[in-house]
Amino acid sequence: MAATPILATDGQRRLESLAREILRTDEMLDEIAGVEALYSRDPLGATATGAATIPRAAHSIAVASILYALSEDPIDPVLLWGVTAPHRFHGLELPRSGFGIENPDNVYRKATVSGDHRYEIRGSFGPERVVELHFETRDSVPGMTVMAAEGGLQQATLRSDAIVTDADGNFTITIDASESAEATNHLTIPAGRTSFLIVRDLLGDWESELPSRLEIVRLDATEETGQADVPRLAKRSAEILRTIAPFWLDYFNQYSYGARPRNTVPAPRVRPGNRGMSTGGHFALEDDEALVVTLDGLGAEYLGIQLADPWGVAYEYVHRTSSLNTTQAHPNADGTYTFVISRDDPGVYNWLDTDGHSAGLVAVRWQSAADPRPDAAVRESVVVRFADLAGHLPEETLRVSAVERDLQRASRAGQFHRRYT
């Protein structure tokens, strides 16, 4: 008997069907046009890459807004998967929903919970556990609250290394307003209000790791749920989009474009909630230029680097290498990793593919890092001419032919699609 799919749950199918219906409403189509106009008015909209990627980015954050609206029911919660590549599998089909430089190595799920109720998340790890499973409650959807480096305010976190499981990897996590210093597998949320729950499965090895099986259940289930109100949900989706699109535009203008010179990757910061370190920046290259970045993993269980368009939507990463982690990349002899960011293929294995564009955002994340040392994390980031590239790469750099690149891409796509099984 075939195993049931991890992500194509009954709740996911039901809500994705609604999402497609909402996306076709005049209210959402008008709001998407408004986001495109917003982006066009920004100075980024006057750049070649910015202008070329506006429709893609506006549509993607619109789908994300719909999924957020659909995840706002604390009475009948569903751990709704989204912020991901377009997909079609097991009866599910939805366009791209990424934004905020989503991490291709993450499987993001979300729900809304209320401090007036009690919940359980029932889950199990697969045979090959993910690098990290992270539960987090926030005051609001990222982008619907005050501007902060993390996009919102955290309330509580729980990481997989603190989760108690049985011998088969099964676990139960409780969520309610009770507080106990001795409680295990528990998230405390504020009484009398709703909280936004984010769950992230971090996959380092796409070939062996699968997201955890998760289900959320409200324990004091007494109220009956009603029929979905598409006009109301479309209005709410448009409200969310109208808020988070300018938020994330301002966020990147403040924390990336306005704070850092282009074509540099600065030292990272330590993230709250024991989530390691992160850094990022923006790049704008001439056709014959490449940005060479060398990173030290510092013993972290996970190090990943990725590219996004100027608006924060990840460049194509299923069939292209716009992201690489240390399982996917080839290391230098000293254990560091050197990556090449460029529009054209430089013929090196650790190429971060810009999907034919010359500009965008770059993000780097270190997670499950026992010894965070921000000053030692970024060894170098330098712009070089293509003709001079060989002189800026380690001697042991792995080179690839066009045929080998095609094989690398095909293998990557096959590995990515395993998470759909």
Coordinates of C-alpha atoms in Angstrom, one line a residue:
M1 CA 0.0 0.0 0.0
A2 CA 1.5 3.3 -1.1
A3 CA 2.2 5.9 1.6
T4 CA 0.0 8.9 1.7
P5 CA 1.6 12.1 0.5
I6 CA 3.1 14.4 3.2
L7 CA 2.0 17.8 1.8
A8 CA -1.1 16.9 -0.2
T9 CA -3.4 16.6 2.8
D10 CA -7.2 16.9 2.6
G11 CA -7.0 20.4 4.2
Q12 CA -4.3 21.5 1.7
R13 CA -6.4 20.2 -1.3
R14 CA -9.5 22.1 0.0
L15 CA -7.8 25.4 0.6
E16 CA -5.8 25.3 -2.6
S17 CA -9.0 24.9 -4.5
L18 CA -10.3 28.0 -2.8
A19 CA -7.1 29.8 -3.5
R20 CA -7.4 29.2 -7.2
E21 CA -11.0 30.5 -7.1
I22 CA -10.0 33.6 -5.1
L23 CA -7.1 34.3 -7.5
R24 CA -9.6 34.7 -10.3
T25 CA -11.8 37.3 -8.6
D26 CA -11.8 40.8 -9.9
E27 CA -10.9 42.1 -6.4
M28 CA -7.6 40.2 -6.5
L29 CA -6.8 40.9 -10.1
D30 CA -7.3 44.6 -9.4
E31 CA -5.0 44.4 -6.4
I32 CA -2.3 42.6 -8.3
A33 CA -2.4 45.4 -10.9
G34 CA -2.0 47.8 -8.0
V35 CA 1.1 46.0 -6.8
E36 CA 2.6 46.1 -10.3
A37 CA 2.0 49.9 -10.3
L38 CA 3.6 50.2 -6.8
Y39 CA 6.7 48.3 -8.0
S40 CA 6.8 50.4 -11.2
R41 CA 6.9 53.6 -9.2
D42 CA 9.9 52.5 -7.1
P43 CA 13.4 53.3 -8.5
L44 CA 13.9 49.5 -8.9
G45 CA 11.1 49.5 -11.4
A46 CA 13.2 51.7 -13.7
T47 CA 16.0 49.1 -13.8
A48 CA 16.1 46.4 -16.5
T49 CA 15.8 43.5 -14.1
G50 CA 13.3 45.2 -11.9
A51 CA 10.9 46.0 -14.7
A52 CA 11.3 42.5 -16.2
T53 CA 10.4 40.8 -12.9
I54 CA 7.5 42.9 -11.8
P55 CA 4.6 40.7 -13.1
R56 CA 6.1 37.6 -11.7
A57 CA 6.8 39.1 -8.3
A58 CA 3.4 40.8 -7.9
H59 CA 1.6 37.6 -8.8
S60 CA 3.7 35.5 -6.4
I61 CA 3.1 37.7 -3.4
A62 CA -0.6 37.8 -4.3
V63 CA -0.8 34.0 -4.1
A64 CA 1.0 34.1 -0.8
S65 CA -1.5 36.7 0.5
I66 CA -4.4 34.4 -0.4
L67 CA -2.8 31.5 1.4
Y68 CA -2.4 33.7 4.5
A69 CA -6.1 34.7 4.4
L70 CA -7.0 31.0 4.1
S71 CA -4.8 30.2 7.1
E72 CA -6.5 32.7 9.5
D73 CA -9.2 30.3 10.9
P74 CA -8.3 29.3 14.5
I75 CA -11.5 27.3 14.8
D76 CA -10.7 24.9 12.0
P77 CA -6.9 25.2 11.5
V78 CA -5.0 23.6 8.7
L79 CA -1.2 23.5 8.5
L80 CA -1.2 25.1 5.1
W81 CA 1.9 24.7 2.9
G82 CA 2.9 27.7 0.8
V83 CA 5.6 30.2 0.0
T84 CA 7.0 27.8 -2.6
A85 CA 7.6 27.1 -6.3
P86 CA 4.6 26.4 -8.6
H87 CA 3.5 22.9 -8.3
R88 CA 1.2 20.2 -9.8
F89 CA 1.0 16.9 -8.0
H90 CA -1.5 14.6 -6.3
G91 CA -4.4 16.8 -7.4
L92 CA -2.8 20.0 -6.2
E93 CA -1.9 22.8 -8.6
L94 CA -1.0 26.4 -7.6
P95 CA 1.2 29.1 -9.1
R96 CA 4.3 30.4 -7.4
S97 CA 3.7 31.8 -3.9
G98 CA 7.2 32.9 -2.7
F99 CA 8.2 36.3 -1.3
G100 CA 10.5 37.8 1.3
I101 CA 13.5 35.8 -0.1
E102 CA 11.9 32.5 0.8
N103 CA 14.5 29.7 1.3
P104 CA 14.2 26.8 -1.3
D105 CA 15.5 24.5 1.4
N106 CA 12.5 25.2 3.6
V107 CA 9.1 23.7 3.5
Y108 CA 6.9 26.4 5.0
R109 CA 3.6 25.6 6.7
K110 CA 1.3 28.0 8.7
A111 CA -1.9 28.2 10.7
T112 CA -3.6 30.6 13.1
V113 CA -4.2 29.6 16.7
S114 CA -6.2 31.3 19.5
G115 CA -5.3 31.6 23.2
D116 CA -8.9 30.9 23.9
H117 CA -8.5 27.3 22.6
R118 CA -6.1 24.3 23.0
Y119 CA -4.4 22.6 20.2
E120 CA -2.1 19.6 19.4
I121 CA 0.3 19.2 16.6
R122 CA 0.7 15.5 15.9
G123 CA 3.8 14.7 13.8
S124 CA 6.4 12.3 12.9
F125 CA 9.9 12.5 11.5
G126 CA 10.9 10.5 8.4
P127 CA 13.7 7.9 8.4
E128 CA 16.2 10.7 7.4
R129 CA 15.4 13.6 9.7
V130 CA 15.5 17.1 8.3
V131 CA 18.3 19.4 9.5
E132 CA 15.9 21.3 11.6
L133 CA 12.2 21.5 12.3
H134 CA 11.3 24.8 13.7
F135 CA 8.0 25.9 15.3
E136 CA 7.4 29.6 15.9
T137 CA 4.5 31.8 17.0
R138 CA 4.3 35.5 16.1
D139 CA 2.1 38.4 16.8
S140 CA 1.0 38.5 13.2
V141 CA 1.8 37.5 9.6
P142 CA 5.2 38.8 8.7
G143 CA 4.6 42.1 6.9
M144 CA 1.4 42.8 8.8
T145 CA 3.1 44.3 11.9
V146 CA 5.9 46.6 12.9
M147 CA 9.1 46.8 10.7
A148 CA 11.8 44.7 12.2
A149 CA 14.8 42.7 10.9
E150 CA 12.8 39.5 11.2
G151 CA 9.7 41.0 9.6
G152 CA 7.6 40.7 12.9
L153 CA 7.7 39.9 16.6
Q154 CA 8.2 36.4 17.9
Q155 CA 6.3 35.0 20.8
A156 CA 7.5 31.4 21.3
T157 CA 9.8 29.0 19.5
L158 CA 10.5 25.3 19.6
R159 CA 13.2 23.5 17.6
S160 CA 13.6 19.9 16.7
D161 CA 16.6 19.3 19.0
A162 CA 14.3 20.1 22.0
I163 CA 11.3 18.0 20.8
V164 CA 10.8 14.7 22.6
T165 CA 9.8 11.8 20.4
D166 CA 9.0 8.2 20.8
A167 CA 11.2 5.4 19.5
D168 CA 9.5 5.7 16.0
G169 CA 10.1 9.5 15.7
N170 CA 6.5 10.4 16.6
F171 CA 5.7 13.4 18.7
T172 CA 2.9 15.6 20.0
I173 CA 3.2 19.4 20.6
T174 CA 0.6 21.3 22.7
I175 CA -0.3 24.9 22.0
D176 CA -2.4 26.9 24.5
A177 CA -2.1 29.8 26.9
S178 CA -0.9 27.8 29.9
E179 CA 2.7 28.4 31.1
S180 CA 5.0 25.9 32.7
A181 CA 8.8 26.0 33.0
E182 CA 8.9 22.2 33.0
A183 CA 6.7 21.7 30.0
T184 CA 8.2 19.8 27.0
N185 CA 6.8 19.9 23.5
H186 CA 4.8 23.0 24.3
L187 CA 4.2 26.5 22.8
T188 CA 2.6 29.1 25.1
I189 CA 0.5 31.7 23.3
P190 CA -1.1 34.8 24.7
A191 CA -4.6 34.4 26.2
G192 CA -7.5 36.2 24.5
R193 CA -6.0 36.8 21.1
T194 CA -4.8 34.9 18.0
S195 CA -1.3 34.1 17.1
F196 CA 0.3 33.2 13.8
L197 CA 2.1 29.8 13.7
I198 CA 4.9 29.2 11.3
V199 CA 6.5 25.8 10.8
R200 CA 9.7 25.3 8.8
D201 CA 11.2 22.0 7.8
L202 CA 14.8 22.7 6.7
L203 CA 16.0 20.2 4.2
G204 CA 19.8 20.0 3.6
D205 CA 20.0 16.9 1.5
W206 CA 17.1 16.9 -1.0
E207 CA 17.9 13.4 -2.1
S208 CA 17.3 11.8 1.3
E209 CA 15.4 14.2 3.6
L210 CA 11.6 14.7 3.5
P211 CA 9.4 17.1 5.4
S212 CA 7.8 15.8 8.6
R213 CA 4.3 14.6 8.7
L214 CA 2.2 17.1 10.6
E215 CA -1.4 17.6 11.6
I216 CA -2.9 20.3 13.8
V217 CA -6.0 19.5 15.9
R218 CA -8.1 21.8 18.1
L219 CA -8.9 19.8 21.2
D220 CA -11.9 21.8 22.4
A221 CA -13.8 21.4 19.1
T222 CA -17.4 22.4 19.7
E223 CA -18.2 25.1 17.1
E224 CA -19.3 23.9 13.6
T225 CA -17.4 25.4 10.7
G226 CA -19.4 27.2 8.0
Q227 CA -19.1 27.2 4.2
A228 CA -16.2 29.2 2.7
D229 CA -17.2 32.8 1.9
V230 CA -15.2 33.5 -1.3
P231 CA -16.1 37.2 -1.6
R232 CA -15.1 37.7 2.1
L233 CA -11.9 35.7 1.6
A234 CA -11.1 37.7 -1.6
K235 CA -11.5 41.0 0.3
R236 CA -9.3 39.8 3.1
S237 CA -6.7 38.5 0.6
A238 CA -6.6 41.9 -1.1
E239 CA -6.3 43.6 2.3
I240 CA -3.3 41.4 3.2
L241 CA -1.7 42.0 -0.2
R242 CA -2.3 45.8 0.1
T243 CA -0.3 45.7 3.4
I244 CA 2.5 43.2 2.8
A245 CA 3.5 44.3 -0.7
P246 CA 4.6 47.8 0.4
F247 CA 5.9 46.4 3.7
W248 CA 8.4 44.1 2.0
L249 CA 9.3 46.8 -0.6
D250 CA 10.1 49.1 2.3
Y251 CA 11.9 46.3 4.1
F252 CA 14.3 45.6 1.3
N253 CA 14.8 49.3 0.6
Q254 CA 15.7 49.7 4.3
Y255 CA 17.6 46.5 5.1
S256 CA 19.2 45.7 1.8
Y257 CA 19.4 48.5 -0.8
G258 CA 19.6 51.4 1.7
A259 CA 21.8 49.7 4.2
R260 CA 24.5 48.0 2.1
P261 CA 26.6 48.8 -0.9
R262 CA 25.8 46.6 -3.9
N263 CA 27.9 43.6 -4.8
T264 CA 28.9 42.9 -1.2
V265 CA 28.0 40.2 1.3
P266 CA 28.6 41.7 4.8
A267 CA 29.2 39.8 8.1
P268 CA 26.0 38.1 9.4
R269 CA 23.9 38.8 12.4
V270 CA 22.8 36.3 15.0
R271 CA 19.1 35.6 14.6
P272 CA 16.6 35.4 17.5
G273 CA 15.0 32.1 18.6
N274 CA 18.3 30.2 18.3
R275 CA 18.0 30.2 14.5
G276 CA 21.7 30.7 13.7
M277 CA 23.0 33.6 11.6
S278 CA 22.0 35.3 8.4
T279 CA 23.2 38.0 6.1
G280 CA 22.4 39.3 2.6
G281 CA 22.7 42.1 0.2
H282 CA 22.0 43.0 -3.4
F283 CA 23.9 42.7 -6.6
A284 CA 23.9 44.5 -9.9
L285 CA 26.5 43.2 -12.4
E286 CA 27.6 44.0 -15.9
D287 CA 27.3 41.3 -18.5
D288 CA 31.0 40.4 -18.2
E289 CA 31.1 40.5 -14.4
A290 CA 30.7 37.9 -11.7
L291 CA 30.4 38.2 -7.9
V292 CA 32.6 35.7 -6.1
V293 CA 31.6 34.9 -2.6
T294 CA 33.6 32.6 -0.2
L295 CA 31.8 31.5 3.0
D296 CA 32.9 29.5 6.1
G297 CA 30.4 27.1 7.4
L298 CA 31.8 27.4 10.9
G299 CA 30.6 23.9 11.8
A300 CA 26.9 24.7 11.2
E301 CA 24.8 21.8 10.3
Y302 CA 23.3 24.0 7.5
L303 CA 24.8 26.7 5.3
G304 CA 22.8 27.9 2.3
I305 CA 23.0 30.8 -0.1
Q306 CA 20.4 31.9 -2.6
L307 CA 19.3 34.5 -5.1
A308 CA 16.0 36.4 -5.5
D309 CA 14.7 39.0 -7.9
P310 CA 14.8 42.7 -6.8
W311 CA 11.4 42.3 -5.2
G312 CA 12.4 39.3 -3.0
V313 CA 10.9 36.4 -4.9
A314 CA 13.4 33.6 -5.3
Y315 CA 14.7 33.0 -8.8
E316 CA 13.8 29.7 -10.4
Y317 CA 15.4 27.0 -8.1
V318 CA 13.8 23.7 -9.1
H319 CA 15.5 23.4 -12.5
R320 CA 18.3 26.0 -11.9
T321 CA 21.0 26.5 -9.3
S322 CA 19.8 29.8 -8.0
S323 CA 20.4 28.3 -4.5
L324 CA 23.0 26.0 -3.1
N325 CA 23.6 24.5 0.3
T326 CA 26.6 22.7 1.6
T327 CA 25.1 19.3 0.7
Q328 CA 24.7 20.5 -2.9
A329 CA 27.9 22.5 -3.3
H330 CA 31.5 21.5 -3.8
P331 CA 33.8 22.5 -0.9
N332 CA 37.3 24.1 -1.1
A333 CA 40.3 22.2 0.3
D334 CA 40.1 24.2 3.5
G335 CA 36.4 23.4 4.0
T336 CA 35.1 26.8 2.9
Y337 CA 32.8 27.2 -0.1
T338 CA 33.3 29.6 -3.0
F339 CA 30.2 30.5 -5.1
V340 CA 30.0 32.5 -8.4
I341 CA 27.0 34.7 -9.0
S342 CA 26.6 35.7 -12.7
R343 CA 24.1 35.9 -15.5
D344 CA 26.1 33.6 -17.8
D345 CA 27.3 30.2 -16.9
P346 CA 31.0 30.4 -15.7
G347 CA 31.5 26.7 -16.1
V348 CA 32.0 26.1 -12.4
Y349 CA 29.9 23.7 -10.3
N350 CA 29.1 26.2 -7.5
W351 CA 27.3 28.6 -9.9
L352 CA 24.4 30.6 -8.5
D353 CA 22.2 31.0 -11.6
T354 CA 20.5 34.4 -11.9
D355 CA 17.9 33.0 -14.4
G356 CA 19.2 35.3 -17.1
H357 CA 19.1 38.5 -15.1
S358 CA 21.9 40.8 -14.0
A359 CA 20.6 42.0 -10.6
G360 CA 18.8 40.9 -7.5
L361 CA 19.1 40.0 -3.9
V362 CA 21.3 37.5 -2.2
A363 CA 20.7 35.8 1.2
V364 CA 22.9 33.5 3.3
R365 CA 21.8 31.5 6.3
W366 CA 23.7 29.4 8.9
Q367 CA 21.5 27.2 11.0
S368 CA 22.0 24.8 13.8
A369 CA 25.3 26.5 14.4
A370 CA 26.9 25.6 17.8
D371 CA 29.5 28.4 17.6
P372 CA 28.2 31.5 15.8
R373 CA 31.1 33.7 14.9
P374 CA 29.8 36.5 12.6
D375 CA 33.2 38.0 12.0
A376 CA 34.6 34.8 10.5
A377 CA 31.6 33.7 8.4
V378 CA 32.2 35.7 5.2
R379 CA 35.7 35.3 3.9
E380 CA 35.3 37.3 0.7
S381 CA 32.9 38.9 -1.7
V382 CA 34.4 40.5 -4.7
V383 CA 33.4 41.5 -8.3
V384 CA 35.6 40.3 -11.0
R385 CA 35.6 40.3 -14.8
F386 CA 34.8 37.0 -16.5
A387 CA 38.2 37.1 -18.2
D388 CA 39.9 37.2 -14.8
L389 CA 37.6 34.7 -13.0
A390 CA 40.1 31.8 -12.9
G391 CA 42.6 33.9 -10.9
H392 CA 40.0 34.5 -8.2
L393 CA 39.0 30.8 -7.7
P394 CA 40.7 28.1 -5.7
E395 CA 42.8 25.7 -7.7
E396 CA 40.5 22.8 -6.7
T397 CA 37.4 24.5 -8.1
L398 CA 35.2 21.9 -9.7
R399 CA 34.6 22.7 -13.4
V400 CA 31.6 21.5 -15.4
S401 CA 30.8 21.2 -19.1
A402 CA 27.4 22.1 -20.7
V403 CA 26.4 18.4 -20.6
E404 CA 27.4 18.1 -16.9
R405 CA 25.4 21.3 -16.1
D406 CA 22.3 19.7 -17.7
L407 CA 22.9 16.6 -15.5
Q408 CA 23.3 18.7 -12.4
R409 CA 20.0 20.5 -13.1
A410 CA 18.1 17.3 -13.9
S411 CA 19.4 15.7 -10.7
R412 CA 18.4 18.8 -8.7
A413 CA 14.8 18.8 -10.1
G414 CA 14.4 15.1 -9.4
Q415 CA 15.5 15.6 -5.8
F416 CA 13.3 18.6 -5.3
H417 CA 10.2 16.7 -6.5
R418 CA 10.7 14.0 -3.8
R419 CA 9.2 16.3 -1.3
Y420 CA 5.9 16.0 -3.3
T421 CA 5.7 12.3 -2.8

